[in-house]
Coordinates of C-alpha atoms in Angstrom, one line a residue:
X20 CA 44.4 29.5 -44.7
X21 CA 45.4 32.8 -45.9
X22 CA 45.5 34.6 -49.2
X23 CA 49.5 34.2 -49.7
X24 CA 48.3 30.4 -49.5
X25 CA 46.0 30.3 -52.6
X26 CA 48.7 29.6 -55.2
X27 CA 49.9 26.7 -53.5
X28 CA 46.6 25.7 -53.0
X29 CA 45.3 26.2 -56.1
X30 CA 48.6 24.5 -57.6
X31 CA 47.7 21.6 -55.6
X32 CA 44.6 20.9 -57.0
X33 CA 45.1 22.0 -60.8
X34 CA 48.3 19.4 -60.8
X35 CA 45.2 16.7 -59.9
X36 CA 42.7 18.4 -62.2
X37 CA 40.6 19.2 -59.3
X38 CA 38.6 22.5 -59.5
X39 CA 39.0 24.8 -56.3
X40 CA 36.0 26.8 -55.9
X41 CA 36.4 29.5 -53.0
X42 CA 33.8 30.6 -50.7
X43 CA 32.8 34.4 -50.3
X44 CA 29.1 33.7 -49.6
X45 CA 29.0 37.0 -47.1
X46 CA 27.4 40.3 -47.7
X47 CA 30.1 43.2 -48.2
X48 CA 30.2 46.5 -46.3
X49 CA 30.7 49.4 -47.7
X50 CA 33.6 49.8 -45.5
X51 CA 35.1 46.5 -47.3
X52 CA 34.9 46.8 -50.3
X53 CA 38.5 47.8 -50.7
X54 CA 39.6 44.5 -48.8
X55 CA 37.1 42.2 -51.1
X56 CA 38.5 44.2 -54.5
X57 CA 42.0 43.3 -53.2
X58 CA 40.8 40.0 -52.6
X59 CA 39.5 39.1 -55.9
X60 CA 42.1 40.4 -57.7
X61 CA 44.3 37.5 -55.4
X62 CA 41.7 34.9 -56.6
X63 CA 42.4 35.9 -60.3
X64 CA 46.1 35.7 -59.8
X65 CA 45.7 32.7 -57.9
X66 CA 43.9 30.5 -60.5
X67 CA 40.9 30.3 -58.5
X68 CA 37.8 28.2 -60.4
X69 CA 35.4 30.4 -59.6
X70 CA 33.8 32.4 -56.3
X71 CA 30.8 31.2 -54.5
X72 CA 29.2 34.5 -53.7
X73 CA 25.9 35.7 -51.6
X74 CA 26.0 39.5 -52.6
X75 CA 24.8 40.7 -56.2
X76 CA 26.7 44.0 -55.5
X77 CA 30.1 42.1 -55.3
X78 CA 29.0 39.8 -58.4
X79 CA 28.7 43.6 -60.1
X80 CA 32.5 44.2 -58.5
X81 CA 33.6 41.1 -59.8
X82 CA 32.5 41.3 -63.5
X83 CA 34.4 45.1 -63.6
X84 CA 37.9 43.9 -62.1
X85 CA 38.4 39.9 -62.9
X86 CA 35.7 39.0 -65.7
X87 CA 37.6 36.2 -66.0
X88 CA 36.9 34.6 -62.7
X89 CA 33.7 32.6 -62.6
X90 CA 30.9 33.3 -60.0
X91 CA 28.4 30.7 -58.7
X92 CA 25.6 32.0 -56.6
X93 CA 25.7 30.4 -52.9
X94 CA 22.6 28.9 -51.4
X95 CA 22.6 31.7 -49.0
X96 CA 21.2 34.1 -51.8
X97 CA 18.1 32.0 -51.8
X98 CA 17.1 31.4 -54.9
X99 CA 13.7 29.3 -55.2
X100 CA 12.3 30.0 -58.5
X101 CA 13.2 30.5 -62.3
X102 CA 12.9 34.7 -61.8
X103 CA 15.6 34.1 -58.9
X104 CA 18.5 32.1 -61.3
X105 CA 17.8 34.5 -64.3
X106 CA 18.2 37.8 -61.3
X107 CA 21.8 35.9 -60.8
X108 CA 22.6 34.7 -63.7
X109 CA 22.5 38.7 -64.9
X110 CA 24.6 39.4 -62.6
X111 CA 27.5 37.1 -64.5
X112 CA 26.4 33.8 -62.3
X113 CA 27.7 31.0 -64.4
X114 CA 25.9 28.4 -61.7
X115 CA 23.6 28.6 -59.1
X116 CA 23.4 26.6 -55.9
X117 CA 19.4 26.4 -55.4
X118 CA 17.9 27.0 -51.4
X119 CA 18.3 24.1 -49.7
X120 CA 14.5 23.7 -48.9
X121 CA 13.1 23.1 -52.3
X122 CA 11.6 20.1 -53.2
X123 CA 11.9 18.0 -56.3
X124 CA 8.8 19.2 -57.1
X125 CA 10.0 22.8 -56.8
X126 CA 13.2 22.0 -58.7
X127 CA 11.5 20.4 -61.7
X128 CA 9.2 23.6 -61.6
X129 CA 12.6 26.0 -61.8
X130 CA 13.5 23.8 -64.8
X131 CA 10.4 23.8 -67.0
X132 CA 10.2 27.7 -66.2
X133 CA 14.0 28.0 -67.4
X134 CA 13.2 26.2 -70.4
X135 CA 10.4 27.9 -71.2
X136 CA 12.4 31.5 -70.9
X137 CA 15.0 29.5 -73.0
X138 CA 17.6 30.1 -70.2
X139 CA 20.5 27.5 -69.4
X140 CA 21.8 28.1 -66.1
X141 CA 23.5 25.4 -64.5
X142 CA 21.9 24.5 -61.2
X143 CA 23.3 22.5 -58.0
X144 CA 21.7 21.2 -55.3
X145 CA 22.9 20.0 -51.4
X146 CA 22.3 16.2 -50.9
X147 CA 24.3 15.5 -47.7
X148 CA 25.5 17.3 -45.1
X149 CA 24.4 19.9 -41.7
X150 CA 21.3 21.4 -42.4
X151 CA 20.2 24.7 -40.8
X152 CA 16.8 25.3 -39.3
X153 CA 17.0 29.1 -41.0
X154 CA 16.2 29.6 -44.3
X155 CA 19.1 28.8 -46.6
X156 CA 21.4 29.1 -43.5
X157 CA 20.6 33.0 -43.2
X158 CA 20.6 33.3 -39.0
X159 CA 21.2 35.7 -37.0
X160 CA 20.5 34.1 -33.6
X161 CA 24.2 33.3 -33.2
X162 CA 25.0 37.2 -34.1
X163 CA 21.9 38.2 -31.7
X164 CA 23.0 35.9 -28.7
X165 CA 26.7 36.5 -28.5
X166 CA 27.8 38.8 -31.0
X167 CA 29.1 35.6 -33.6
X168 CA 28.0 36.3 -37.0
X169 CA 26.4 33.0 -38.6
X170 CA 26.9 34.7 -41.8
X171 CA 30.5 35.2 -41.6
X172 CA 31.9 31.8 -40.5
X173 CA 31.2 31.8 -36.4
X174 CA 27.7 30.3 -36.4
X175 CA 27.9 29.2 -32.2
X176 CA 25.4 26.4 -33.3
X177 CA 22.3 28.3 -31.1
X178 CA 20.0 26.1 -32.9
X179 CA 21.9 22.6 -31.5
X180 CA 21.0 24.0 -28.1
X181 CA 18.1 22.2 -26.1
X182 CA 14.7 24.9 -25.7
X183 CA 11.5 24.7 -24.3
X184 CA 8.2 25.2 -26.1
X185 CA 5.8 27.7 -24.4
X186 CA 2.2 27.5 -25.9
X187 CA -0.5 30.1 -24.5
X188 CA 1.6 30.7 -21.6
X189 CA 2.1 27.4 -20.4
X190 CA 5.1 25.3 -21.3
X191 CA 4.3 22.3 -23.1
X192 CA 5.4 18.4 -22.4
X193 CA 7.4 17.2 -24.6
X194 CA 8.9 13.9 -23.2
X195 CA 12.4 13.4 -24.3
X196 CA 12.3 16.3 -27.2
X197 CA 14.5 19.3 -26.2
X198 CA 16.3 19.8 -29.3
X199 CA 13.1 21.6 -31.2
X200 CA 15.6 23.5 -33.2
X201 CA 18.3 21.1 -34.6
X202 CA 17.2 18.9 -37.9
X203 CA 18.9 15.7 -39.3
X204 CA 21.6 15.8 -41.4
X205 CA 20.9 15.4 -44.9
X206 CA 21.3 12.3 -47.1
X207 CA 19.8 12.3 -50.6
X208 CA 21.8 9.1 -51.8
X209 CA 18.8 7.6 -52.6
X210 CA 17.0 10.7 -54.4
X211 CA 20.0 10.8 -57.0
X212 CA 18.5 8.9 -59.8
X213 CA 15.6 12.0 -59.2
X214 CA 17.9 14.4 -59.5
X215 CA 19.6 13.3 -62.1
X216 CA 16.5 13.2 -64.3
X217 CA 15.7 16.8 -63.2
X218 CA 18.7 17.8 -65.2
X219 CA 21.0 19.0 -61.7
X220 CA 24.0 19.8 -63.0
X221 CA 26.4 19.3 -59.8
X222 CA 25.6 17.8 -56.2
X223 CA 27.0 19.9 -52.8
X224 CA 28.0 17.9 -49.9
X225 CA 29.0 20.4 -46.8
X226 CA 31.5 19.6 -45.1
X227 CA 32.0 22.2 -42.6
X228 CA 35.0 21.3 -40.2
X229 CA 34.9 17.6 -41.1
X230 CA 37.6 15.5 -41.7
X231 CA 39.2 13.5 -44.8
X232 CA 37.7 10.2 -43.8
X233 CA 34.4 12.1 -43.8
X234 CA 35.0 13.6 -47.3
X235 CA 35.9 9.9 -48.6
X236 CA 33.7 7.9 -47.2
X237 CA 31.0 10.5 -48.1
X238 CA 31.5 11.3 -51.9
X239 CA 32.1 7.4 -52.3
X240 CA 28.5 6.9 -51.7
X241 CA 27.7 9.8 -54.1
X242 CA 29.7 8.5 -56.9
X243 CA 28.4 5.2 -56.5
X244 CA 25.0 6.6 -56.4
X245 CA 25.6 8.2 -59.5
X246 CA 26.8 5.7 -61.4
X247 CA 23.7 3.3 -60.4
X248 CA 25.9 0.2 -58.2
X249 CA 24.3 0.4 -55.2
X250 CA 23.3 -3.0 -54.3
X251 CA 23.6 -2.6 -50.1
X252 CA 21.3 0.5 -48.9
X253 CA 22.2 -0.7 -45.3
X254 CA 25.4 -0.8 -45.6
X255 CA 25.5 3.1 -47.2
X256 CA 23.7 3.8 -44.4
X257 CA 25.9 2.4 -41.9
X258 CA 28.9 4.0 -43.6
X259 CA 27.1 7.8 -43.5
X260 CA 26.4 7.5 -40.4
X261 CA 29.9 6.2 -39.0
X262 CA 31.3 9.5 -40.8
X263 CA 28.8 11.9 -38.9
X264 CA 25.1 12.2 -38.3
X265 CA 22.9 13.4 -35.9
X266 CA 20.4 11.0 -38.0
X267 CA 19.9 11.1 -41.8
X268 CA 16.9 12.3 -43.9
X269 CA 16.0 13.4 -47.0
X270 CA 16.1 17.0 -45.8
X271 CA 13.1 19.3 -47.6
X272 CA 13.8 17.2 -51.2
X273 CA 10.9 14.8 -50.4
X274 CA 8.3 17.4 -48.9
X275 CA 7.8 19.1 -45.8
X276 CA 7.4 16.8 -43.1
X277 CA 8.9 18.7 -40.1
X278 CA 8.5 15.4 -37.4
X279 CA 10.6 13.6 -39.9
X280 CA 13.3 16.4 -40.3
X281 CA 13.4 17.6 -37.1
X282 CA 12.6 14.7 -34.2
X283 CA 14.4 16.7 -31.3
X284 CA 16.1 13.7 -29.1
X285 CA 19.7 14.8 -29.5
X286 CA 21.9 17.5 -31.2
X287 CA 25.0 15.4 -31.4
X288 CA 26.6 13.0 -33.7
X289 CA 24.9 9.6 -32.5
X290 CA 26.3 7.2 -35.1
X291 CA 24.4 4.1 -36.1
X292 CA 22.2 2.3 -34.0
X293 CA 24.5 -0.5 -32.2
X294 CA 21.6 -2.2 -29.9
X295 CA 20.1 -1.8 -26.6
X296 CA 21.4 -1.8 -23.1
X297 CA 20.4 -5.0 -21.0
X298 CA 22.2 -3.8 -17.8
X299 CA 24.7 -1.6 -16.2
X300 CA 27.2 -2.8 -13.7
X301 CA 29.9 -0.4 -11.8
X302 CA 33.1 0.8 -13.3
X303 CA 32.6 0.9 -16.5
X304 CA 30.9 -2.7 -17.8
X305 CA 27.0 -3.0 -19.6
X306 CA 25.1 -5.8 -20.8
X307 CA 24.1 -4.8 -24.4
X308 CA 21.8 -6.9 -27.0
X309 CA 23.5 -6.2 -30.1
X310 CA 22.6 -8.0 -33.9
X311 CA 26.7 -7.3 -34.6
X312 CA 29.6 -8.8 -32.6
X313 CA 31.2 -5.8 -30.6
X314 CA 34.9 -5.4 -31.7
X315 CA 37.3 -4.1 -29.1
X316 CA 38.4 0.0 -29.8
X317 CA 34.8 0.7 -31.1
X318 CA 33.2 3.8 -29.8
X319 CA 29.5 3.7 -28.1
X320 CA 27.5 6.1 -26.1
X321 CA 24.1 6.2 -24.1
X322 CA 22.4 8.5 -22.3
X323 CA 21.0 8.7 -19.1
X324 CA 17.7 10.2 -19.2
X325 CA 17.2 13.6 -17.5
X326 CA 15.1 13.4 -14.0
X327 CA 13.2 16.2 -14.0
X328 CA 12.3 16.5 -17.6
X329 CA 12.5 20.2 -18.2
X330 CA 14.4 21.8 -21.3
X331 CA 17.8 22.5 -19.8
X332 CA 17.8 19.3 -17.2
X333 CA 19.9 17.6 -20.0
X334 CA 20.4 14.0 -20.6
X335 CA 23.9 13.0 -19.4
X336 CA 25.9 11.0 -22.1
X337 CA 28.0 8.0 -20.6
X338 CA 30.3 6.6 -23.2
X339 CA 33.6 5.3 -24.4
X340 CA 35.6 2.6 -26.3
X341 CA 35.1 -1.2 -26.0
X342 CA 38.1 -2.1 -23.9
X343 CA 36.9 -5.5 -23.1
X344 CA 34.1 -7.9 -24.0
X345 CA 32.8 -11.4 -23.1
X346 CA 30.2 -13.2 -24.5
X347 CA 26.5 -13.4 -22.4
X348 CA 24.4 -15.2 -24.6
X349 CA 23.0 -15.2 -27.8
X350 CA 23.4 -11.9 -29.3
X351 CA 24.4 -10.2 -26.1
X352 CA 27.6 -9.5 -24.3
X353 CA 29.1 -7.8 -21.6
X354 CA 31.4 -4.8 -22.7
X355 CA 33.7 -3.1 -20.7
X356 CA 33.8 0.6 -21.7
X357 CA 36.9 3.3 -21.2
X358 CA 39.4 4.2 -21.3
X359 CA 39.4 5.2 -17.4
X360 CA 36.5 4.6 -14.9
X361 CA 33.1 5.5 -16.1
X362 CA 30.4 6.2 -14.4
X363 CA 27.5 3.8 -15.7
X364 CA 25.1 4.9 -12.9
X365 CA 21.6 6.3 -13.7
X366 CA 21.8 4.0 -16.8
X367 CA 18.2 2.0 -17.7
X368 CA 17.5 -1.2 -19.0
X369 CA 16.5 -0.6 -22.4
X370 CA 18.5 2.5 -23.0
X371 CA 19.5 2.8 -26.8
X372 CA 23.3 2.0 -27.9
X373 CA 24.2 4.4 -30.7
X374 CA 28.1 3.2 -32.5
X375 CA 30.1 6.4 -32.6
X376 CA 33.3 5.1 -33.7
X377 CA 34.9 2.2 -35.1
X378 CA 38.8 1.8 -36.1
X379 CA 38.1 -0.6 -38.6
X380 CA 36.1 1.9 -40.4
X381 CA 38.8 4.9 -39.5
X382 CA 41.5 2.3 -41.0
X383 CA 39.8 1.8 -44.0
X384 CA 38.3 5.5 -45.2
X385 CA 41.7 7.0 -43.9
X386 CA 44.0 4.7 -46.0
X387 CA 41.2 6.1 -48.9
X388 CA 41.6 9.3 -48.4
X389 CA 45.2 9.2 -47.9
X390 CA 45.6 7.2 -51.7
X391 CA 43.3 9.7 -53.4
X392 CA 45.3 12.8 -52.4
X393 CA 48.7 11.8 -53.3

């Protein structure tokens, strides 16, 4: 959207006492800084909540032309310990959004030091959502490969690309891993409680090109979470991953445990597990063993493992919507996938079945979404 669009905007959200918080999380050139002055003088007039900035120097700007206009200090400043919030909170931070790869240990740690420099700075912390595999999202392999910034909004996803690992020379086997750069999403549902004890003050979900659907089925979960009636942890889990995963974990917030963050089998939204493939069959139709009955219009894919096992030989994904289905047995039927003709060759016995879609889900988060924003 553009600046004349703010008011509107802003309008929109004040009339349903929703905050709108606006992201500037960039560092300035000198060259800019008559553009970004112009521009927060527009967020001033425009009722924006507050800024989420990256640069001190533009916190500095801030506090001499709109005073008035709150600033919260983005995870991209990277702010891991006490000396870090007090740094940005002197420089007219009113929050800060701790780096994402802090633990709870670490964040209780931040606290305690706070208190004891009797310092109260509201922090906020990412529970769900893309992670990146650089530190607090600072990369600059997309900038460095093709000339698309990370850091200003054009990230080209280099780290969802498959690689190869070269050790002493020799490049290493690693079986089905290709994707040694791109972790799980991140879902701290179950860590709120934690959090919440640690004194957090706000919870970030990203939500980077997503949809509506994604942001209410997503901050359902949260809410829930945070008012303690969670009784079905599978069910959360199923609903997460229907809006989008490329598999969920508890990001750095547990501890560092890079096999469990990053386990490098796809880069892709996969879904829920839906079962496993018994058989393929021309034009279109598998056998799959499945614990749920199949419902016609739901979304599945497989892959078909790559033959010659090297880093850029990747796996071919074979998927499509449930046209058809008949009943095989107990807990397995035979779907017919589409629409159109596809190819189900190469597929093997035994292949995983990941759910990618499912209209019943759709129906009901969209009708959600749909009834909150009127």
């Amino acid at each position: 959207f553009s600046i004349g669009d703010l008011p509107e905007i802003m309008g929109w959200l004040h009339a349903r006492e929703v905050k709108g918080f606006l992201t500037l999380n960039v560092l300035v050139f000198t060259e800019e800084l008559d553009l970004v002055s112009e521009l927060l003088v527009a967020c001033w007039v425009a009722g924006v909540d507050a800024l989420i900035v990256q640069d001190l120097g533009l916190c500095l700007l801030a506090k001499e032309l709109v005073p008035g206009l709150a600033l919260h200090a983005s995870t991209q400043m990277s702010v891991t310990s006490a000396a870090g919030v007090a740094q940005a909170a002197a420089a007219g931070c009113e929050r800060v959004v701790m780096a994402r790869e802090l633990t709870l240990k670490d964040l209780k740690r931040v606290q305690q030091q706070l208190t004891q420099r009797q310092l109260t700075v509201p922090m906020e912390v990412f529970v769900h959502g893309a992670l990146c595999v650089a530190y607090s999202g600072q990369c600059l392999t997309s900038e460095s490969l093709g000339q698309r910034s990370a850091n200003r909004g054009e990230c080209a996803q280099a780290c969802r690309l498959p690689y190869e690992l070269i050790v002493d020379g020799k490049e290493r086997d690693l079986g089905d891993q290709r994707y040694l750069l791109s972790p799980q999403d991140l879902a701290a549902w179950s860590l709120i409680p934690e959090l919440a004890r640690l004194g957090i003050s706000s919870l970030k979900i990203e939500g980077r090109l997503k949809s509506a659907t994604y942001v209410a089925a997503v901050t359902d979960v949260y809410r829930r979470a945070l008012d303690g009636v969670i009784d079905d942890h599978d069910a959360v889990h199923h609903q997460l991953e229907l809006g989008f995963s490329r598999g969920l974990s508890t990001g750095w917030l547990e501890g560092i445990d890079h096999p469990a963050l990053v386990h490098g089998r796809w880069s892709k939204k996969r879904g829920p597990s839906f079962g496993r493939l018994v058989a393929a069959h021309p034009r279109g139709w598998i056998e799959v063993e499945a614990e749920i009955k199949p419902q016609r219009g739901q979304g599945l894919v497989l892959e078909v493992a790559a033959t010659e096992g090297g880093a850029f030989d990747i796996p071919r994904e074979v998927g499509g919507r449930i046209m058809d289905l008949v009943s095989t047995g107990h807990h397995c039927w035979r779907l017919k996938l589409g629409p159109g003709r596809v190819e189900t060759s190469g597929l093997r016995p035994g292949a995983p079945v990941w759910l990618t879609s499912d209209p019943q889900w759709q129906s009901t988060w969209s009708r959600r979404a749909t009834r909150e924003t009127q």
